[in-house]
Short mmCIF file of C-alpha atoms in Angstrom, two decimals:
data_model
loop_
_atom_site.label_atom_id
_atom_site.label_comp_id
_atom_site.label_asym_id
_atom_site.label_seq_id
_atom_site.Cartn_x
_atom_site.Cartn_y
_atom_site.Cartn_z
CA UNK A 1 0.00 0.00 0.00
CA UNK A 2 2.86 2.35 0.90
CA UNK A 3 4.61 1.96 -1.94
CA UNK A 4 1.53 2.47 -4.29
CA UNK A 5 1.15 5.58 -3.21
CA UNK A 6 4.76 6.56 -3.08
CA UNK A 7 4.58 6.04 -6.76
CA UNK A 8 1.46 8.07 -7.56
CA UNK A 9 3.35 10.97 -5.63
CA UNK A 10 6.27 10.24 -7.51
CA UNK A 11 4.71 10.97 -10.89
CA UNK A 12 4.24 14.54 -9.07
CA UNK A 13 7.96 15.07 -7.44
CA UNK A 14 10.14 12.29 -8.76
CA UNK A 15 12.34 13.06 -5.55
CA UNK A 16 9.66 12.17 -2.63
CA UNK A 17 10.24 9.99 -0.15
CA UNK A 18 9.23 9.76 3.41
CA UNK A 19 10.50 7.92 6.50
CA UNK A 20 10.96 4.52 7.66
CA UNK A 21 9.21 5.11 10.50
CA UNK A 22 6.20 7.17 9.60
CA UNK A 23 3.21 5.85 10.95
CA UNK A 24 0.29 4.32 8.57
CA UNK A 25 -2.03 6.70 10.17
CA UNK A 26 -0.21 9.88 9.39
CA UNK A 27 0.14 8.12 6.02
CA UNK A 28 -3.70 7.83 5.88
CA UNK A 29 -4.26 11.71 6.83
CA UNK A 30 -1.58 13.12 4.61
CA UNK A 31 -3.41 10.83 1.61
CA UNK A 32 -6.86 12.23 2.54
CA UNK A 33 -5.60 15.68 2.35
CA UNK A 34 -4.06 15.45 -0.83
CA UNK A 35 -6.80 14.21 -2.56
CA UNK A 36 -9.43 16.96 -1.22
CA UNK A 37 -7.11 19.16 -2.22
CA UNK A 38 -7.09 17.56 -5.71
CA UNK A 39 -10.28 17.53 -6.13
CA UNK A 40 -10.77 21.32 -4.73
CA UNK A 41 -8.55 21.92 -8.13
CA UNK A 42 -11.55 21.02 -10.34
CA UNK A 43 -12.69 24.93 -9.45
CA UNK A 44 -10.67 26.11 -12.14
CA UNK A 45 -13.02 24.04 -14.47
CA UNK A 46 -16.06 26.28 -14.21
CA UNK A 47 -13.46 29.31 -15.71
CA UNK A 48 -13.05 27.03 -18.50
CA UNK A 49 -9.79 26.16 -17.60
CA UNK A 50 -8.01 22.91 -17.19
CA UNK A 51 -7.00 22.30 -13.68
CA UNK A 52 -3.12 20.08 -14.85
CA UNK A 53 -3.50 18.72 -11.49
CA UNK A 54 -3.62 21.33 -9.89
CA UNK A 55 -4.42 21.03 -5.85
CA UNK A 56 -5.65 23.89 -3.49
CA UNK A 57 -6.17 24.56 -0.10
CA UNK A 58 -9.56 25.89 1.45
CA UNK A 59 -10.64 29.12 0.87
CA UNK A 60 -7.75 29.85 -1.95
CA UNK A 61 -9.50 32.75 -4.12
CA UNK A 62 -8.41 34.42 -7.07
CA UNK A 63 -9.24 37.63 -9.43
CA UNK A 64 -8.70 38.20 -13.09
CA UNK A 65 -8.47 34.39 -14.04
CA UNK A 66 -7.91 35.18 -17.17
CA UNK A 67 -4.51 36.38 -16.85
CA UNK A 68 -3.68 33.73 -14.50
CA UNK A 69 -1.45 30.71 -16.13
CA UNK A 70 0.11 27.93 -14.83
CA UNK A 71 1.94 24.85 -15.64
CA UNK A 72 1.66 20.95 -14.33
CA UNK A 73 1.11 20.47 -10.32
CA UNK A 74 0.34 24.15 -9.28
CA UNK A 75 -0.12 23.49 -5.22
CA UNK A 76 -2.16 26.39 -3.15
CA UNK A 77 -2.10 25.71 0.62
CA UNK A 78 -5.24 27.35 2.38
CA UNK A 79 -6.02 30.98 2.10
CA UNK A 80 -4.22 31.65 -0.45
CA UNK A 81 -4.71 34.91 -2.62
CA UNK A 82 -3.97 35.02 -6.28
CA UNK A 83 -4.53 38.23 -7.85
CA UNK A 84 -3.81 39.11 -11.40
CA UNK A 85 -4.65 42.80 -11.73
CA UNK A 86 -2.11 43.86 -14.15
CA UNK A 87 -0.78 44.14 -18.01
CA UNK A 88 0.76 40.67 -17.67
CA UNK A 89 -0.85 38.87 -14.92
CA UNK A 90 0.99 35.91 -13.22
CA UNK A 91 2.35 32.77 -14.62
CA UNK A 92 3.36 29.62 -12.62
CA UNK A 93 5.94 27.18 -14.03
CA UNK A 94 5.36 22.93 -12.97
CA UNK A 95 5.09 21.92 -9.84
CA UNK A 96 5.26 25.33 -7.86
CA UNK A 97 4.12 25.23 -4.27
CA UNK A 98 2.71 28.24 -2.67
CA UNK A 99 2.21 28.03 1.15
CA UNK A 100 -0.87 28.84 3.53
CA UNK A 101 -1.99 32.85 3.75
CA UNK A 102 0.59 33.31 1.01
CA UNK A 103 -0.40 36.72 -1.20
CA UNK A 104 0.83 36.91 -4.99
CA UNK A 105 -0.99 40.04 -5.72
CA UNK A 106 0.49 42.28 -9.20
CA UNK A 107 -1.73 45.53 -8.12
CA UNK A 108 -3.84 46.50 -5.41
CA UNK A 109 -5.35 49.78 -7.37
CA UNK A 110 -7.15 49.89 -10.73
CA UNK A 111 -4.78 53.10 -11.40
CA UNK A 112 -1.02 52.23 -12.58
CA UNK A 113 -1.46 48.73 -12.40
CA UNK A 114 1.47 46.83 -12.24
CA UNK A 115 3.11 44.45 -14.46
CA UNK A 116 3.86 40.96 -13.97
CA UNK A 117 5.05 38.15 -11.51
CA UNK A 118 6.43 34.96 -13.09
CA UNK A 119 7.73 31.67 -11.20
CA UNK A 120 9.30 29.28 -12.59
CA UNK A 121 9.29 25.40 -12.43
CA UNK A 122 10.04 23.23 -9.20
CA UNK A 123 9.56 26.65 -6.86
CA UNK A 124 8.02 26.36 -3.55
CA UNK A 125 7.44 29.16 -1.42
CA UNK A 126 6.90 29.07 2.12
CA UNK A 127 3.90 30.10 4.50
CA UNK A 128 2.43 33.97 4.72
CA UNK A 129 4.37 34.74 1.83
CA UNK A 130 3.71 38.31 0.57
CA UNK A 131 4.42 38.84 -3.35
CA UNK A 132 4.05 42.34 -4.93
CA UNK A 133 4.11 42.33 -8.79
CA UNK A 134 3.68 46.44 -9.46
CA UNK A 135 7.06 46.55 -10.71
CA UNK A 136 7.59 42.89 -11.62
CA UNK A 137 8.70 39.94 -9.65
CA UNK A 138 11.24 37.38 -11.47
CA UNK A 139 12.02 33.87 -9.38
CA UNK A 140 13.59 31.15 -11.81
CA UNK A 141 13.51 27.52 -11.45
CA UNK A 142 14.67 25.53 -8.74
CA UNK A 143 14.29 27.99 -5.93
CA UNK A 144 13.30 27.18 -2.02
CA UNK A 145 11.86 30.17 -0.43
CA UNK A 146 11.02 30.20 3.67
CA UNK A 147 8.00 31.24 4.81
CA UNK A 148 7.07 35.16 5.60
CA UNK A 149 9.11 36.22 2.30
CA UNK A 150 8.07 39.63 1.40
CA UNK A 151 9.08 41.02 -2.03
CA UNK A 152 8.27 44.88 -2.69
CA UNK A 153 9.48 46.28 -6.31
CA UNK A 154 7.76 49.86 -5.87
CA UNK A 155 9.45 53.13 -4.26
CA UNK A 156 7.42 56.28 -3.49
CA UNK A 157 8.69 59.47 -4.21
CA UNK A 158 8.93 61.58 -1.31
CA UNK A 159 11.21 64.56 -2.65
CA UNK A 160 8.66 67.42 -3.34
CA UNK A 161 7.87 68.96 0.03
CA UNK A 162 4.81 71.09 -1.37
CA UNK A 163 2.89 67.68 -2.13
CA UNK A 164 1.77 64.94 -0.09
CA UNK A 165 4.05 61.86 -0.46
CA UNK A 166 0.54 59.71 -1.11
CA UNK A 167 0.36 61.72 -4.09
CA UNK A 168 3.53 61.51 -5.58
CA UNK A 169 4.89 59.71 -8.05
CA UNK A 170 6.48 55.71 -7.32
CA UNK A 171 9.28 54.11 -9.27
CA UNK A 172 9.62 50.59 -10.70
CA UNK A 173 12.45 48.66 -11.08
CA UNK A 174 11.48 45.58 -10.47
CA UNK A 175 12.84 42.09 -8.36
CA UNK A 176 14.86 38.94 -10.07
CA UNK A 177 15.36 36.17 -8.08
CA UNK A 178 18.17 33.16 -10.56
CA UNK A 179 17.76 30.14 -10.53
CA UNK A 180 18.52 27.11 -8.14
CA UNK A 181 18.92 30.06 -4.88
CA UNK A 182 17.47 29.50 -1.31
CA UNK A 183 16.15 31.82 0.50
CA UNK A 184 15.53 31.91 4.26
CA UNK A 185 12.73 32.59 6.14
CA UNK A 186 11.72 36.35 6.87
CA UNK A 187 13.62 37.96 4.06
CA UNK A 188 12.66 41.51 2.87
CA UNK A 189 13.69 41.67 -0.77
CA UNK A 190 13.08 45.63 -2.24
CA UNK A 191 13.16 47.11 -5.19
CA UNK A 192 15.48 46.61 -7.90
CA UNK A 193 17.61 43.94 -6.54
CA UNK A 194 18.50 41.35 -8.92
CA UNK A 195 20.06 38.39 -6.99
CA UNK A 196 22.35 35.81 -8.73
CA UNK A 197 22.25 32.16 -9.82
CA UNK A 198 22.64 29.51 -7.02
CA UNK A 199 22.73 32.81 -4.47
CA UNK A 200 21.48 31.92 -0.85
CA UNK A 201 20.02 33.76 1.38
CA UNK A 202 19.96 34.19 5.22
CA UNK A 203 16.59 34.62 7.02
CA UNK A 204 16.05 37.55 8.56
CA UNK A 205 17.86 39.23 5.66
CA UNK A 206 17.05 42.70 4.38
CA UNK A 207 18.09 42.31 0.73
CA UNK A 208 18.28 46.27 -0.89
CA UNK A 209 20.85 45.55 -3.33
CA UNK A 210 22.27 42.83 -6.23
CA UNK A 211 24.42 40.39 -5.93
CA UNK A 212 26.28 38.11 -8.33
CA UNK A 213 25.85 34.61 -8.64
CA UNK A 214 26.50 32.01 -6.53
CA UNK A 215 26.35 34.53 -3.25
CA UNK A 216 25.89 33.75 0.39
CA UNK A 217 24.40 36.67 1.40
CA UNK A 218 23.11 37.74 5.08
CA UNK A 219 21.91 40.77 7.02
CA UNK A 220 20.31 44.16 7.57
CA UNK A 221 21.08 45.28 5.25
CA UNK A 222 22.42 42.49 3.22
CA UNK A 223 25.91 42.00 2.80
CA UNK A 224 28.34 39.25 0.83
CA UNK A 225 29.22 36.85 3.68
CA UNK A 226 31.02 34.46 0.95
CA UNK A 227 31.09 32.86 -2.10
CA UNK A 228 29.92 29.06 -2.92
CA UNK A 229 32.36 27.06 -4.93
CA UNK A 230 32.69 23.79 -5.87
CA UNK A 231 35.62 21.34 -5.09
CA UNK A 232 38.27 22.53 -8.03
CA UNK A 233 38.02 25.86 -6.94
CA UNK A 234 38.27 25.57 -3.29
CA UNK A 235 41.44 23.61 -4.51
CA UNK A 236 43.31 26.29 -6.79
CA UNK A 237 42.15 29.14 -4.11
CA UNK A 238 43.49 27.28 -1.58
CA UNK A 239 46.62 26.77 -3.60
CA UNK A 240 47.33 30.09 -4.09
CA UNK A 241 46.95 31.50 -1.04
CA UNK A 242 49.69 29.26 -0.43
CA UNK A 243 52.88 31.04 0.67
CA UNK A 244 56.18 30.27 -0.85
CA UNK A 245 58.87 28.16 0.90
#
């Protein structure tokens, strides 16, 4: 029985497995829950969509359907919000996983609506996630993300003293997250940060500027901690910092 089911989550995430010594009722629960879920993703049919097994939580909502896309295995835990108020809407790669009271929200106004937020395949994204797309939000594949992450690419103008800052202008640069990076729990990501292939993050971290690939990167504000490298280059930098006999 166990391993029937192993397989039919397998053709999902070809990398699941579970432990030894898990219990066949926790088995039994986490099966029941994935099927409601399943079958909660047959909503999508009465927009005329196809649902590519999709699987949502209770109460996930969403607005503007129709610039809503997504790929193979989308997975919405409960309450999740999917707005797609913008020029572009949203678009979900295969198998992305969004986590419970996460927000992925392009605009909140019907004036200067935003642009676009686009994840890629194999994402997840943890709990109470908030996701801004005004000035467009970029996460490639293979990312991890830690619940509470709050991306925010807009900046309000505050520098003409005779008008209200409400009423000025914002800029838009926009937020890139590469491919294959982890980021921690709690992480503030703002405006116009682009941050690099294989790149991880610390939670906690207050990201408010770019950094190349393959960054460790931790801090309020952010700051290089190191760099990742494989095996030949930890050799040959370890070489030359050799000193001479």
């Amino acid at each position: 029985m166990q391993n029937g089911i192993m397989k039919i989550i397998q053709q999902q995430d070809s990398n699941s497995k579970w432990d030894a010594t898990l219990n066949v009722t926790a088995l039994f629960e986490f099966v029941f829950i994935q099927i409601s879920s399943f079958i909660r993703g047959f909503r999508v049919v009465f927009y005329f969509r196809k649902p590519n097994g999709m699987m949502l939580g209770k109460e996930v909502s969403f607005f503007n359907m129709s610039k809503i896309k997504w790929g193979k295995c989308l997975r919405l835990g409960n309450q999740v919000s999917i707005s797609a108020l913008g020029k572009n809407g949203i678009h979900f790669g295969d198998n992305v996983s969004i986590g419970a009271f996460s927000r992925v929200v392009v605009s909140t106004s019907l004036n200067n609506v935003g642009n676009k937020i686009v994840i890629g395949n194999n994402v997840g994204i943890g709990e109470f996630a908030y996701l801004d797309g005004t000035g467009d939000i970029e996460i490639g594949d293979e990312c991890t993300v830690g619940h509470h992450l709050s991306c925010n690419p807009e900046n309000t103008n505050y520098g003409n003293l005779e008008t209200q800052i409400n009423h000025q202008s914002v800029s838009r640069k926009g937020i890139t997250i590469g491919k294959n990076c982890s980021i921690g729990s709690k992480v503030t990501i703002l405006d116009g940060v682009n941050i690099g292939y294989g790149s991880s993050v610390a939670e906690g971290s207050l990201v408010t500027k770019s950094f190349s690939e393959n960054s460790v990167i931790g801090g309020v504000p952010a700051k290089l901690l190191k760099k990742r490298k494989n095996d030949l280059q930890k050799y040959f930098s370890n070489l030359l910092s050799c000193k001479p006999i």
